[in-house]
Coordinates of C-alpha atoms in Angstrom, one line a residue:
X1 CA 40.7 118.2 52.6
X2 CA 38.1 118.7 55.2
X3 CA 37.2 122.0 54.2
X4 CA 36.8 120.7 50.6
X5 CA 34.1 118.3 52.2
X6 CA 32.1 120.7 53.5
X7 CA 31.9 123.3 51.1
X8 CA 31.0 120.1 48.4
X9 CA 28.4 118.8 50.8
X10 CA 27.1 123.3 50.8
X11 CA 27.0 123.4 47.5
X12 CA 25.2 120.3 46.4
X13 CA 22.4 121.5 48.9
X14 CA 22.5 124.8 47.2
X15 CA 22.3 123.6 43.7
X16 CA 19.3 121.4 44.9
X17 CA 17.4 124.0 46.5
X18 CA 18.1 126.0 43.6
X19 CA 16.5 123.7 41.0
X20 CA 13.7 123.7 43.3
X21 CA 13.1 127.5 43.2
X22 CA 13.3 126.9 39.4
X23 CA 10.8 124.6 39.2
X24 CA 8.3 126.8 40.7
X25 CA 6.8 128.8 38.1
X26 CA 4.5 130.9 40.7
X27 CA 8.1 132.5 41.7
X28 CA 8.8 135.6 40.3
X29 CA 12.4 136.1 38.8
X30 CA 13.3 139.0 40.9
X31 CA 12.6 137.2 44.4
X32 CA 13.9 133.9 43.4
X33 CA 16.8 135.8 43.0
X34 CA 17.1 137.2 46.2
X35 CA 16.0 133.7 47.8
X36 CA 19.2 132.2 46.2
X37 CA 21.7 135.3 47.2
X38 CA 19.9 134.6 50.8
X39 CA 20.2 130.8 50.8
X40 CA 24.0 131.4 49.0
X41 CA 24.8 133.5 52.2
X42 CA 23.7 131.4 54.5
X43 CA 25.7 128.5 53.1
X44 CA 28.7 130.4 53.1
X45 CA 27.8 131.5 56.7
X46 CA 27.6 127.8 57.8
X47 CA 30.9 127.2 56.0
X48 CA 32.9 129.8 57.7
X49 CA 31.4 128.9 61.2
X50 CA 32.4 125.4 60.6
X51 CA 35.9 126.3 59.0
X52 CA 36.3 128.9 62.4
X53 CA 35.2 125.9 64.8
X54 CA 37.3 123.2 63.5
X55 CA 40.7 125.9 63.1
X56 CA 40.1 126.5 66.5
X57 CA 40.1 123.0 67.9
X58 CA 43.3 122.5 65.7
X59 CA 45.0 125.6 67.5
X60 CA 44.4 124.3 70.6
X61 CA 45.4 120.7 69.4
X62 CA 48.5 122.9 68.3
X63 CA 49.0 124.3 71.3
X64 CA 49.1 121.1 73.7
X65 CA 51.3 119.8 71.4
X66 CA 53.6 122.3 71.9
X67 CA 53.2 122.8 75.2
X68 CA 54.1 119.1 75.8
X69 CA 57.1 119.7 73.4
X70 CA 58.3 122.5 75.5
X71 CA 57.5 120.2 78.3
X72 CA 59.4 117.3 77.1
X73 CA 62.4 119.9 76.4
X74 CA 62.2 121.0 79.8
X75 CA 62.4 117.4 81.2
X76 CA 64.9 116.7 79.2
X77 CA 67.3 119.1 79.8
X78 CA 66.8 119.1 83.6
X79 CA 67.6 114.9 82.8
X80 CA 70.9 116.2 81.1
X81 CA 71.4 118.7 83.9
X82 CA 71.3 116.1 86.3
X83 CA 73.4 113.7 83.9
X84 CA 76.3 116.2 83.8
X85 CA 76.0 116.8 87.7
X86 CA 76.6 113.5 88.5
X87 CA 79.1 113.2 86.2
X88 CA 81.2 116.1 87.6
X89 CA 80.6 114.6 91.1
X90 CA 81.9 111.3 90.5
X91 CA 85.1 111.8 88.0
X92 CA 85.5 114.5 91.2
X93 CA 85.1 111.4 93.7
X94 CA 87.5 109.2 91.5
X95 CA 90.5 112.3 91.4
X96 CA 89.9 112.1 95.3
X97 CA 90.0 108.0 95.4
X98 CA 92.8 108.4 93.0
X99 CA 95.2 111.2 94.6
X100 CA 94.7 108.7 98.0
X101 CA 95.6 105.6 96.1
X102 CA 98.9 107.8 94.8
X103 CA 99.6 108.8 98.1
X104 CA 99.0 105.5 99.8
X105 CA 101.6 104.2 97.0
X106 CA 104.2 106.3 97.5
X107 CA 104.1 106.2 101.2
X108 CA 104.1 102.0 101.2
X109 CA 106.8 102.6 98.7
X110 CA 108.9 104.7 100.7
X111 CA 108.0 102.5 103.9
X112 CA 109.6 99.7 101.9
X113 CA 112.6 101.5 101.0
X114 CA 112.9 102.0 104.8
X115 CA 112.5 98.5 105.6
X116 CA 115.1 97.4 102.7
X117 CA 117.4 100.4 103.8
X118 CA 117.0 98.6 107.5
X119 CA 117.2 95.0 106.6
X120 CA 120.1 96.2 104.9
X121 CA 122.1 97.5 108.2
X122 CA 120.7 95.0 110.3
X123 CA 122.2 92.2 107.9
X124 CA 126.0 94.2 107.9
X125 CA 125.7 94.7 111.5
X126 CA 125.2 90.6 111.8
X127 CA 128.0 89.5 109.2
X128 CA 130.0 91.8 111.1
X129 CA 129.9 89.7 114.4
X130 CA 132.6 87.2 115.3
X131 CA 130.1 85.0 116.6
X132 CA 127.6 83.1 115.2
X133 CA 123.7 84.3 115.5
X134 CA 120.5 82.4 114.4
X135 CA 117.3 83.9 114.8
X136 CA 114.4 81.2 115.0
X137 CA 110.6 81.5 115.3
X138 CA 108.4 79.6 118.1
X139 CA 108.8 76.7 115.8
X140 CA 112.2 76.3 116.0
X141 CA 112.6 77.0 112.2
X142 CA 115.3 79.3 111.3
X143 CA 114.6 82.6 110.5
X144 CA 118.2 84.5 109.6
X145 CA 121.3 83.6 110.3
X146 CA 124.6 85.7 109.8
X147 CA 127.8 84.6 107.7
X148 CA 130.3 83.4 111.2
X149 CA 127.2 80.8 111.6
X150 CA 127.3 79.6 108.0
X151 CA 131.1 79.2 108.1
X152 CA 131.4 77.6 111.6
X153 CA 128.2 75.3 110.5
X154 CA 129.8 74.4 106.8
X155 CA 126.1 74.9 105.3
X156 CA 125.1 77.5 103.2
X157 CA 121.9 79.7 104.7
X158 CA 119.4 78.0 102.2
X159 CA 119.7 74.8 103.9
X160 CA 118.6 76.7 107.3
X161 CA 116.3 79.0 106.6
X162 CA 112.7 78.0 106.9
X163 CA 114.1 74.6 108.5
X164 CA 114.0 73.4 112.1
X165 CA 117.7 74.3 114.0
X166 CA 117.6 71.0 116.1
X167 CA 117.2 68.2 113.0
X168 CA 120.0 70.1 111.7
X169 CA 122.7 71.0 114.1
X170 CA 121.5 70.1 117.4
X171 CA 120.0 66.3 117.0
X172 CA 122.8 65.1 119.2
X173 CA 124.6 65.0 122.4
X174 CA 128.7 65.1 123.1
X175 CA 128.8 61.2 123.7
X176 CA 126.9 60.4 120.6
X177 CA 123.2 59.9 122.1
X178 CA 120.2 61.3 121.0
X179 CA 119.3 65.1 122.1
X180 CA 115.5 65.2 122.7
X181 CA 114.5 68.6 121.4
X182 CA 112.5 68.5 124.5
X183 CA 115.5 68.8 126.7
X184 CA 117.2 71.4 124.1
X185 CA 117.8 74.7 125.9
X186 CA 117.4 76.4 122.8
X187 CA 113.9 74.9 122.2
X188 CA 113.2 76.0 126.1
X189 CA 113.9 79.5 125.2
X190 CA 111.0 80.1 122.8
X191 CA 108.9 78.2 125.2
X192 CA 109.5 78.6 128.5
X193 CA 110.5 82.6 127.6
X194 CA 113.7 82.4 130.0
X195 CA 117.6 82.9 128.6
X196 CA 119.5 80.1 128.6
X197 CA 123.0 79.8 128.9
X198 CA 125.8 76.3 128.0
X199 CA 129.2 76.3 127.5
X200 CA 129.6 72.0 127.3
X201 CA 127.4 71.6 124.8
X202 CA 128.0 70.7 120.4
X203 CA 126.5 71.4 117.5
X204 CA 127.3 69.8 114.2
X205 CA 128.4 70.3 110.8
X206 CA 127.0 69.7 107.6
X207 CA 130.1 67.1 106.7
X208 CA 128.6 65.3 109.8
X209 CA 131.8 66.5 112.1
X210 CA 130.2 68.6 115.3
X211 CA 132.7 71.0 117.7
X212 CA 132.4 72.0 121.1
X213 CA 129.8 75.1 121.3
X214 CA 129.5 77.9 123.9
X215 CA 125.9 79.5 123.6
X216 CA 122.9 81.6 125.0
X217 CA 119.1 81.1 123.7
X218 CA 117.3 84.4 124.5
X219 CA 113.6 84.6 124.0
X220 CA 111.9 87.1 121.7
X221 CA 108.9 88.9 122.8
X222 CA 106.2 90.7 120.6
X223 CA 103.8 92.6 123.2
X224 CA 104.2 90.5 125.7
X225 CA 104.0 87.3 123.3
X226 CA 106.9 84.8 122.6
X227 CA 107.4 85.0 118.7
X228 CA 111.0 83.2 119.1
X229 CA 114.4 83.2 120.3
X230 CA 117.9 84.1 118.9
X231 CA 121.2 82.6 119.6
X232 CA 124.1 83.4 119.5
X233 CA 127.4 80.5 119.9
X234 CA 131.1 80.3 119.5
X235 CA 133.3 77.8 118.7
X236 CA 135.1 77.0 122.1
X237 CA 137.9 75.3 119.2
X238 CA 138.4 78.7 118.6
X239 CA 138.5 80.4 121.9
X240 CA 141.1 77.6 123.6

């Protein structure tokens, strides 16, 4: 469109200065020929230069644009480049996080097995024995108790576990007067840390009844701390 401009724009100043020449009769015909051969070559002169010029400036324009194109391509697959490293790295981060988790998993899984598996021996080994065995916690609360306890005691182990020993089967003495659990040997096992040992002693029943008790309170220690005690009693009834 440009180039249609300027060869307009020529050609109108050609066609005037031709009318001129015309309009000078003192002009012969041959040399006002050549004057408009001369003036038509030197329009088409100025064309071409400007036509060159402005081509030129539009290759370069061309060329910037596609050196920023190529450029911009460049970027953008070094962006991508970078995208996919990062992505490799992490899913490769997560597989490791993940085969730990798995491992950690199945090694806390088979660690509980164990301590079911144990739990499991321990509690046979307890039913097992003749006399009766509570475990209790620096509290006093019970923390197990085996099945010759629960029999001798007429209470079933949910009415022990997670409560305190001496409300429940120790409150009182042979003669009927209250036991302080102050002055409970028991009690002075998990705090004191020494054994204690009675044979005159009673513990009662669920039913309200109590029978003479033989026993020994031994203190439990967990590096170096005292966590509890566990005893272990008879029924002297039995034993007569």
């Amino acid at each position: 469109m440009w180039i249609t401009s300027i060869a307009a724009a020529g050609f109108v100043v050609y066609g005037g200065l031709v009318l001129v020449l015309e309009s000078i009769g003192s002009v012969a015909g041959s040399t006002a020929m050549v004057i408009e051969f001369g003036l038509l070559a030197v329009l088409l002169a100025l064309v071409l230069s400007v036509v060159h010029r402005t081509m030129g400036r539009q290759e370069t324009t061309l060329a910037g644009l596609r050196a920023e194109a190529e450029a911009e391509r460049y970027r953008s697959q070094q962006m991508q480049s970078q995208f996919e490293e990062l992505v490799e790295k992490r899913v490769y981060e997560l597989q490791v996080v993940n085969g730990a988790l798995n491992r950690e998993i199945a090694e806390r899984t088979q660690a509980e097995e164990e301590v079911r598996q144990l739990q499991k021996r321990l509690e046979l080994i307890l039913d097992s024995a003749g006399e009766g065995i509570l475990g209790l916690d620096n509290q006093g609360r019970v923390m197990f108790i085996n099945r010759a306890a629960t029999l001798m005691l007429g209470r079933d182990p949910e009415e022990l576990i997670g409560h305190g020993h001496h409300q429940l089967i120790h409150h009182t003495r042979r003669d009927g007067t209250p036991h302080p659990m102050e002055e409970c040997p028991i009690y002075m096992a998990y705090k004191d840390g020494l054994v204690h040992y009675r044979s005159d002693d009673v513990f009662w029943c669920k039913n309200g009844s109590s029978f003479p008790v033989e026993y020994v309170s031994t203190p439990i220690r967990d590096r170096g701390l005292l966590t509890g005690a566990v005893v272990v009693f008879r029924d002297m009834n039995t034993f007569k």
